[in-house]
mmCIF file of C-alpha atoms in Angstrom:
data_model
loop_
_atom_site.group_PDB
_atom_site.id
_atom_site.type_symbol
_atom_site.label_atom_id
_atom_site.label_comp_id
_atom_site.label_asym_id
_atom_site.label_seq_id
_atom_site.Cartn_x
_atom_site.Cartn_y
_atom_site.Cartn_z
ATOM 1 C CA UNK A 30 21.854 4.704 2.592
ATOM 2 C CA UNK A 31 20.436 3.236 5.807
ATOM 3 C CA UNK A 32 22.359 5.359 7.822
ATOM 4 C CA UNK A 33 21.028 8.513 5.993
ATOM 5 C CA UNK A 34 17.383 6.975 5.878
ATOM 6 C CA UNK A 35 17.367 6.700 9.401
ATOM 7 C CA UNK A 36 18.910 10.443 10.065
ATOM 8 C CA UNK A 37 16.342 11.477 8.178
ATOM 9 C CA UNK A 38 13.542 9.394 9.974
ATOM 10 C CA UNK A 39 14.127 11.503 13.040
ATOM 11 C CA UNK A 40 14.237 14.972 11.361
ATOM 12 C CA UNK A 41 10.766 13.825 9.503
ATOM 13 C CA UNK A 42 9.012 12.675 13.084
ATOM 14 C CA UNK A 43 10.340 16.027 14.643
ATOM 15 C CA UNK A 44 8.783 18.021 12.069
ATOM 16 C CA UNK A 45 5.871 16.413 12.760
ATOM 17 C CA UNK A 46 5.962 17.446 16.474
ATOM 18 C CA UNK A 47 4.021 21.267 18.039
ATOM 19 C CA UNK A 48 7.660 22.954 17.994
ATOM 20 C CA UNK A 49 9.845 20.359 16.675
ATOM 21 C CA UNK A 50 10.669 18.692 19.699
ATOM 22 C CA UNK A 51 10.504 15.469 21.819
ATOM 23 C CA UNK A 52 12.366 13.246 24.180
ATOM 24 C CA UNK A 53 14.852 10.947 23.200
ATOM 25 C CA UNK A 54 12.571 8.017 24.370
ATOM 26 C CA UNK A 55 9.640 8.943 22.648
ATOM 27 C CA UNK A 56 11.595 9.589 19.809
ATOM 28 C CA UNK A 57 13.299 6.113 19.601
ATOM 29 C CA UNK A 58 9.706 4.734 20.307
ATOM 30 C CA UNK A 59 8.343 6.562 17.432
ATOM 31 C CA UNK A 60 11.311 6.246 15.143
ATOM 32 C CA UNK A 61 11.566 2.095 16.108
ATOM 33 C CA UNK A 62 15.006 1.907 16.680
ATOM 34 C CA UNK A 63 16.824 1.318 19.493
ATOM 35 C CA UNK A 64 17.829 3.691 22.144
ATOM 36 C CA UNK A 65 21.534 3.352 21.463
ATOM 37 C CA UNK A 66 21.193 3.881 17.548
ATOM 38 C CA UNK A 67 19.046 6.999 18.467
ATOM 39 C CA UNK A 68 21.701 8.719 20.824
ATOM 40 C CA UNK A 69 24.090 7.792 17.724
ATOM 41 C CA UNK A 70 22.121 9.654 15.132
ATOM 42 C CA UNK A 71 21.359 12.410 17.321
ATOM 43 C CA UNK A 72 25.088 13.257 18.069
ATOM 44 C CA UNK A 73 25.729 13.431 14.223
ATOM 45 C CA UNK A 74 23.289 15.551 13.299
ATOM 46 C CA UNK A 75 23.808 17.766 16.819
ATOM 47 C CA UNK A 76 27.093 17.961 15.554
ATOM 48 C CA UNK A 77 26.035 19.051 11.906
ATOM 49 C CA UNK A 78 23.746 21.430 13.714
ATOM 50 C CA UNK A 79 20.769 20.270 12.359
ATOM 51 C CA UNK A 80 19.292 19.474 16.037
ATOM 52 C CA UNK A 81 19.875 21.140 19.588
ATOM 53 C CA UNK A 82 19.783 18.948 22.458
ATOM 54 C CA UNK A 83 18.135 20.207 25.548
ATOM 55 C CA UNK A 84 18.321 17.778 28.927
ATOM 56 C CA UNK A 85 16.567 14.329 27.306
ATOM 57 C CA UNK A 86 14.617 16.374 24.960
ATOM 58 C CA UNK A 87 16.038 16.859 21.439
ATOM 59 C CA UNK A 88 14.841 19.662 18.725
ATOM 60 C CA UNK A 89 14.958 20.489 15.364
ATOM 61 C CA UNK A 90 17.973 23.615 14.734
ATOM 62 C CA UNK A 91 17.165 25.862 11.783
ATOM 63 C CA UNK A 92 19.706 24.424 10.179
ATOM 64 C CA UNK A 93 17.702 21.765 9.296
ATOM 65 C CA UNK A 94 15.814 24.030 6.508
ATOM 66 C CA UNK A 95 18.977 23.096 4.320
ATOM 67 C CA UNK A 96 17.457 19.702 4.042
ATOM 68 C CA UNK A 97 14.266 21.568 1.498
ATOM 69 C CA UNK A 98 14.048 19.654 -1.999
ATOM 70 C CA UNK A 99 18.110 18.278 -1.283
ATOM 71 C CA UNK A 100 16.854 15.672 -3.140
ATOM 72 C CA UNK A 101 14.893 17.271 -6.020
ATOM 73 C CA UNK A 102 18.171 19.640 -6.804
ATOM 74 C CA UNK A 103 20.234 16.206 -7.058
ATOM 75 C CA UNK A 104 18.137 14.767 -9.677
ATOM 76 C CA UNK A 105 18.762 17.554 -12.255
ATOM 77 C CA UNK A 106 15.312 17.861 -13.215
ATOM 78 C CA UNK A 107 14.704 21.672 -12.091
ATOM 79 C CA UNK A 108 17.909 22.472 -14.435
ATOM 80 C CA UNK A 109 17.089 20.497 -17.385
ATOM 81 C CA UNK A 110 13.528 21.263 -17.352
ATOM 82 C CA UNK A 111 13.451 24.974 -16.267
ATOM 83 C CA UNK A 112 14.832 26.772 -19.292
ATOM 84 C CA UNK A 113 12.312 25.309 -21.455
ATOM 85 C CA UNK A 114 9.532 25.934 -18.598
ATOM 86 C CA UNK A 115 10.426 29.757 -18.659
ATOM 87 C CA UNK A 116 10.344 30.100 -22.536
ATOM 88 C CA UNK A 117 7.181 28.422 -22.566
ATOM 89 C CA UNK A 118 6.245 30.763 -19.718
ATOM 90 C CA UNK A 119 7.610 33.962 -21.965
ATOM 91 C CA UNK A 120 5.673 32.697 -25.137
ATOM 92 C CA UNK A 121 2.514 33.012 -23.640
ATOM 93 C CA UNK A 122 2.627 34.938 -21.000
ATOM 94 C CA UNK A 123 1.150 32.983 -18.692
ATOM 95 C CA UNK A 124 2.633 30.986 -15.486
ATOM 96 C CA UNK A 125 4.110 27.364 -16.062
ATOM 97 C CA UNK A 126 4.400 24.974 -14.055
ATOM 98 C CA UNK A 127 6.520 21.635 -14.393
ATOM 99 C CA UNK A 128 5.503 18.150 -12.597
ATOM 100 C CA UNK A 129 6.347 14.810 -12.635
ATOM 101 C CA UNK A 130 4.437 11.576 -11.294
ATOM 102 C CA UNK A 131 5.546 10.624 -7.796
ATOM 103 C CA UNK A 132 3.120 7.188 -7.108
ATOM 104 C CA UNK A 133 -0.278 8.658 -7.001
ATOM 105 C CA UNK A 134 0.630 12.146 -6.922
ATOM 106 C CA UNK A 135 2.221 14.855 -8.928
ATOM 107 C CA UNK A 136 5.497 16.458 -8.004
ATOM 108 C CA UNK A 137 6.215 19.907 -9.175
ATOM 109 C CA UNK A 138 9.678 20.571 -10.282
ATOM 110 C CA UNK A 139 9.015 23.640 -11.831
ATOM 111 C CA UNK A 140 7.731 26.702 -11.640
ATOM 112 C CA UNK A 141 7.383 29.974 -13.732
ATOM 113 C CA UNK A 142 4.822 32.375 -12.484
ATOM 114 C CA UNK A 143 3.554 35.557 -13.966
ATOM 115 C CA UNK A 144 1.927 38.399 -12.221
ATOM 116 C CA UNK A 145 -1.029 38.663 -11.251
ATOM 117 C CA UNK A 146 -4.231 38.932 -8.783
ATOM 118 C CA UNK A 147 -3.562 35.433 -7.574
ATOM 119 C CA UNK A 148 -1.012 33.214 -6.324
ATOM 120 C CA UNK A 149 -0.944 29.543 -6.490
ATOM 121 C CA UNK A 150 -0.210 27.914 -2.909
ATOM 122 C CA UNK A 151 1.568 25.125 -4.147
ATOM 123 C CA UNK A 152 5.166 25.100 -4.634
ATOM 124 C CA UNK A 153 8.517 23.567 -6.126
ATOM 125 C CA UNK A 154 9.043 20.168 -3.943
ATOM 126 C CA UNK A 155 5.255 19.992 -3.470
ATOM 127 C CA UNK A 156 3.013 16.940 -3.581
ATOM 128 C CA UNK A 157 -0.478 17.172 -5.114
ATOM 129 C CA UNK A 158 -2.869 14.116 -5.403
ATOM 130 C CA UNK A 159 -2.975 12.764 -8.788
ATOM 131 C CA UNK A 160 -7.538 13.490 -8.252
ATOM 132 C CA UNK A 161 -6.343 17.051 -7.675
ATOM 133 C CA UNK A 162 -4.842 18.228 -10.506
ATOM 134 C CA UNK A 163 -4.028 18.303 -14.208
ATOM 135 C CA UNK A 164 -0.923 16.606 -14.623
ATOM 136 C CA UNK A 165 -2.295 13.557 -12.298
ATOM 137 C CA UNK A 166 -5.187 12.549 -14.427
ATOM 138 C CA UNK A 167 -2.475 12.738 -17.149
ATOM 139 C CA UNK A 168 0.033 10.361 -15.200
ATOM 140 C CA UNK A 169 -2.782 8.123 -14.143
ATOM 141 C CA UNK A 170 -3.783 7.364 -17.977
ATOM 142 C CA UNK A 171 -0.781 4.588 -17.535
ATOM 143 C CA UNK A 172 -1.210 3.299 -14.328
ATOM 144 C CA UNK A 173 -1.379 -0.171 -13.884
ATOM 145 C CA UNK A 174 -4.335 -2.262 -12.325
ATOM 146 C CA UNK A 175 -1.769 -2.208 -9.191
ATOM 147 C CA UNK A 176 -1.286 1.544 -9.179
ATOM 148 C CA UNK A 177 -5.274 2.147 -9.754
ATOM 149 C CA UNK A 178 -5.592 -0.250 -6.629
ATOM 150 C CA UNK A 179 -3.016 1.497 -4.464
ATOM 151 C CA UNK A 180 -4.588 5.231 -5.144
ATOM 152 C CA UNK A 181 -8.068 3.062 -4.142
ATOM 153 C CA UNK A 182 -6.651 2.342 -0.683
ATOM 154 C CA UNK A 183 -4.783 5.648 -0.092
ATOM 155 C CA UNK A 184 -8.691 7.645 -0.899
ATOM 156 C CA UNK A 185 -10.917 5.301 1.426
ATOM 157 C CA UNK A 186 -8.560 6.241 3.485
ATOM 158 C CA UNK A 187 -7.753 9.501 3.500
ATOM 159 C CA UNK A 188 -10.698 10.426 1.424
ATOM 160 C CA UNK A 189 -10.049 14.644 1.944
ATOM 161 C CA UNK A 190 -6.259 14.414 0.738
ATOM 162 C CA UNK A 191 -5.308 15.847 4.494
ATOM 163 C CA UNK A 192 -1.763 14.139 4.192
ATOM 164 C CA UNK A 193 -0.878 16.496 1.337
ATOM 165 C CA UNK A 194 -0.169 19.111 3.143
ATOM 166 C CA UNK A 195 0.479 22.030 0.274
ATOM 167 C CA UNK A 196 -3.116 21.329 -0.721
ATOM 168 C CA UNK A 197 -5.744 23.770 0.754
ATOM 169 C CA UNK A 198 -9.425 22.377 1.479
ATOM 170 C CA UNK A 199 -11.049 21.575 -1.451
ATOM 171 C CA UNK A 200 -13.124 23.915 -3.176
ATOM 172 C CA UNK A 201 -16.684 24.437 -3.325
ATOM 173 C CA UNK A 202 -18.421 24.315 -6.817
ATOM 174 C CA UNK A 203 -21.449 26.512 -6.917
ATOM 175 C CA UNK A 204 -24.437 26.234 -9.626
ATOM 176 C CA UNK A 205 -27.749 25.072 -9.948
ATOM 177 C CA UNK A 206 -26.343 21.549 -11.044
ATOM 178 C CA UNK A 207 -24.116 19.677 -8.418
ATOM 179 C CA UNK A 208 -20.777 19.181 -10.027
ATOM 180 C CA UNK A 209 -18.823 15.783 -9.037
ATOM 181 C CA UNK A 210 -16.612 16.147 -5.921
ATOM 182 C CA UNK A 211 -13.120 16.482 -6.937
ATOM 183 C CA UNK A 212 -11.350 13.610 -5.701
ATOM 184 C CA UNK A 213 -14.503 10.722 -6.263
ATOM 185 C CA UNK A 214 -13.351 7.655 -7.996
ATOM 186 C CA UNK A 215 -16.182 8.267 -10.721
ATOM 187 C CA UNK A 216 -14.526 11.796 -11.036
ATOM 188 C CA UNK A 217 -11.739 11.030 -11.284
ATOM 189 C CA UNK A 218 -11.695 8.257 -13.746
ATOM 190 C CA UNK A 219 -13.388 10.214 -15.859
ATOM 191 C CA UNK A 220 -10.768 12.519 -16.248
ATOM 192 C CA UNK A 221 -8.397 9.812 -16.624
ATOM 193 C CA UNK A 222 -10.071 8.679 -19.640
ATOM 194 C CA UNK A 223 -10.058 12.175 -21.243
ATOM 195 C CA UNK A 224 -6.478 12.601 -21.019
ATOM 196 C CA UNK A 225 -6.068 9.305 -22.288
ATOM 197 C CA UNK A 226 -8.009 10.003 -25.152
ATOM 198 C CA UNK A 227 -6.689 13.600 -25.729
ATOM 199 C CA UNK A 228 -3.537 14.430 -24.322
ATOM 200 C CA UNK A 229 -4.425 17.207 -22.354
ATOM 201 C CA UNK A 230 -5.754 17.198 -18.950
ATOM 202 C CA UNK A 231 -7.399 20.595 -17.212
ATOM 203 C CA UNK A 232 -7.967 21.853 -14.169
ATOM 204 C CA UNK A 233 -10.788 23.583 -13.185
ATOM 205 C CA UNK A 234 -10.762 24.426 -9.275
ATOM 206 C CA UNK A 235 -8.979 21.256 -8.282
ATOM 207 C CA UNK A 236 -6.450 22.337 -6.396
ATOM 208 C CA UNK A 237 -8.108 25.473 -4.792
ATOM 209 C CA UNK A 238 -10.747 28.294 -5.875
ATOM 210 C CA UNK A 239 -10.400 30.297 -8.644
ATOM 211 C CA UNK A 240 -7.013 28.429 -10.215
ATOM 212 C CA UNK A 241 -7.927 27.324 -13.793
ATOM 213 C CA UNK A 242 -4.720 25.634 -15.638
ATOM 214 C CA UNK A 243 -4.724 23.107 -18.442
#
């Protein structure tokens, strides 16, 4: 597994790079390991054709899109839960979507969506913040005093969700009375203590303008 962790390491801090690429150096620097391991893990995946080399500089191969939700196909969960997502789906006519909790987020594993005037612009393999959407005030009704603490430190700092990246800028809420910002601990707890007490958590603009899902 460290072998693989580390692979993976130096795909994730490419993808992070203005056209996937960078120098072997900087890349070690960046990655922490040691020049030697580096030139290692780049020959494998060179050879798997998930990177091209180029002089000293080393780039991500579009090969490397094989890599998308790998892991989330392993687990199962798409199969086991997507027949029952799509019937669901069917019976009401009306798009489903699956997630599960991920830490303070919500991963969606599923989805089912129906036609019409809008798309959502999340999708399967996605990570939402639990503050901005349903299924993560629903998850966050068992957190721990460790968990609540964690999700504390990850919204003082990062208090606009920019490391989720398949969340769009949050939505303005219009109206003579100032609704609560989506994402504020008072918010958000709130929330949390509705689901707890009913079961069911909605979504009113959370994620972005003019989605409404319960």
């Amino acid at each position: 597994m460290a072998t693989l962790e580390r692979g993976l390491a130096v795909i994730r801090v490419l993808a992070e790079q203005p056209g996937g690429r960078l120098s072997r150096a900087e890349l070690a620097r960046t990655c922490g390991t040691a020049r030697a391991t580096l030139d290692r893990i780049a020959a494998t995946l060179t050879h798997l054709g998930h990177l091209r080399a180029e002089a000293q500089d080393l780039q991500l191969a579009p090969r490397t899109l094989e890599f998308g939700n790998a892991c989330l196909t392993a687990s199962g969960l798409t199969e086991a839960l997507g027949e029952p997502a799509h019937r669901l789906a069917d019976e009401l006519d009306e798009s489903v979507s699956v997630a599960v909790p991920d830490r303070d987020g919500a991963r969606f594993v599923v989805q089912c969506p129906r036609r019409r005037a809008m798309a959502v612009t999340f999708h399967i393999g996605d990570l939402l913040p639990a503050e901005r959407c349903a299924p993560g005030a629903l998850f966050a009704a068992d957190w721990d005093d460790e968990a609540w603490e964690c999700w504390r430190r990850r919204l003082e700092a990062d208090p606009h969700a920019t490391g989720f990246l398949a969340l769009p800028p949050a939505p303005p809420h219009r109206g003579r009375r100032a609704a609560p910002i989506p994402g504020t601990e008072a918010d958000f707890a709130a929330r949390v203590a509705a689901a707890r007490r009913t079961g069911v958590a909605v979504d009113d603009q959370l994620v972005e303008p003019g989605l409404v899902a319960v």
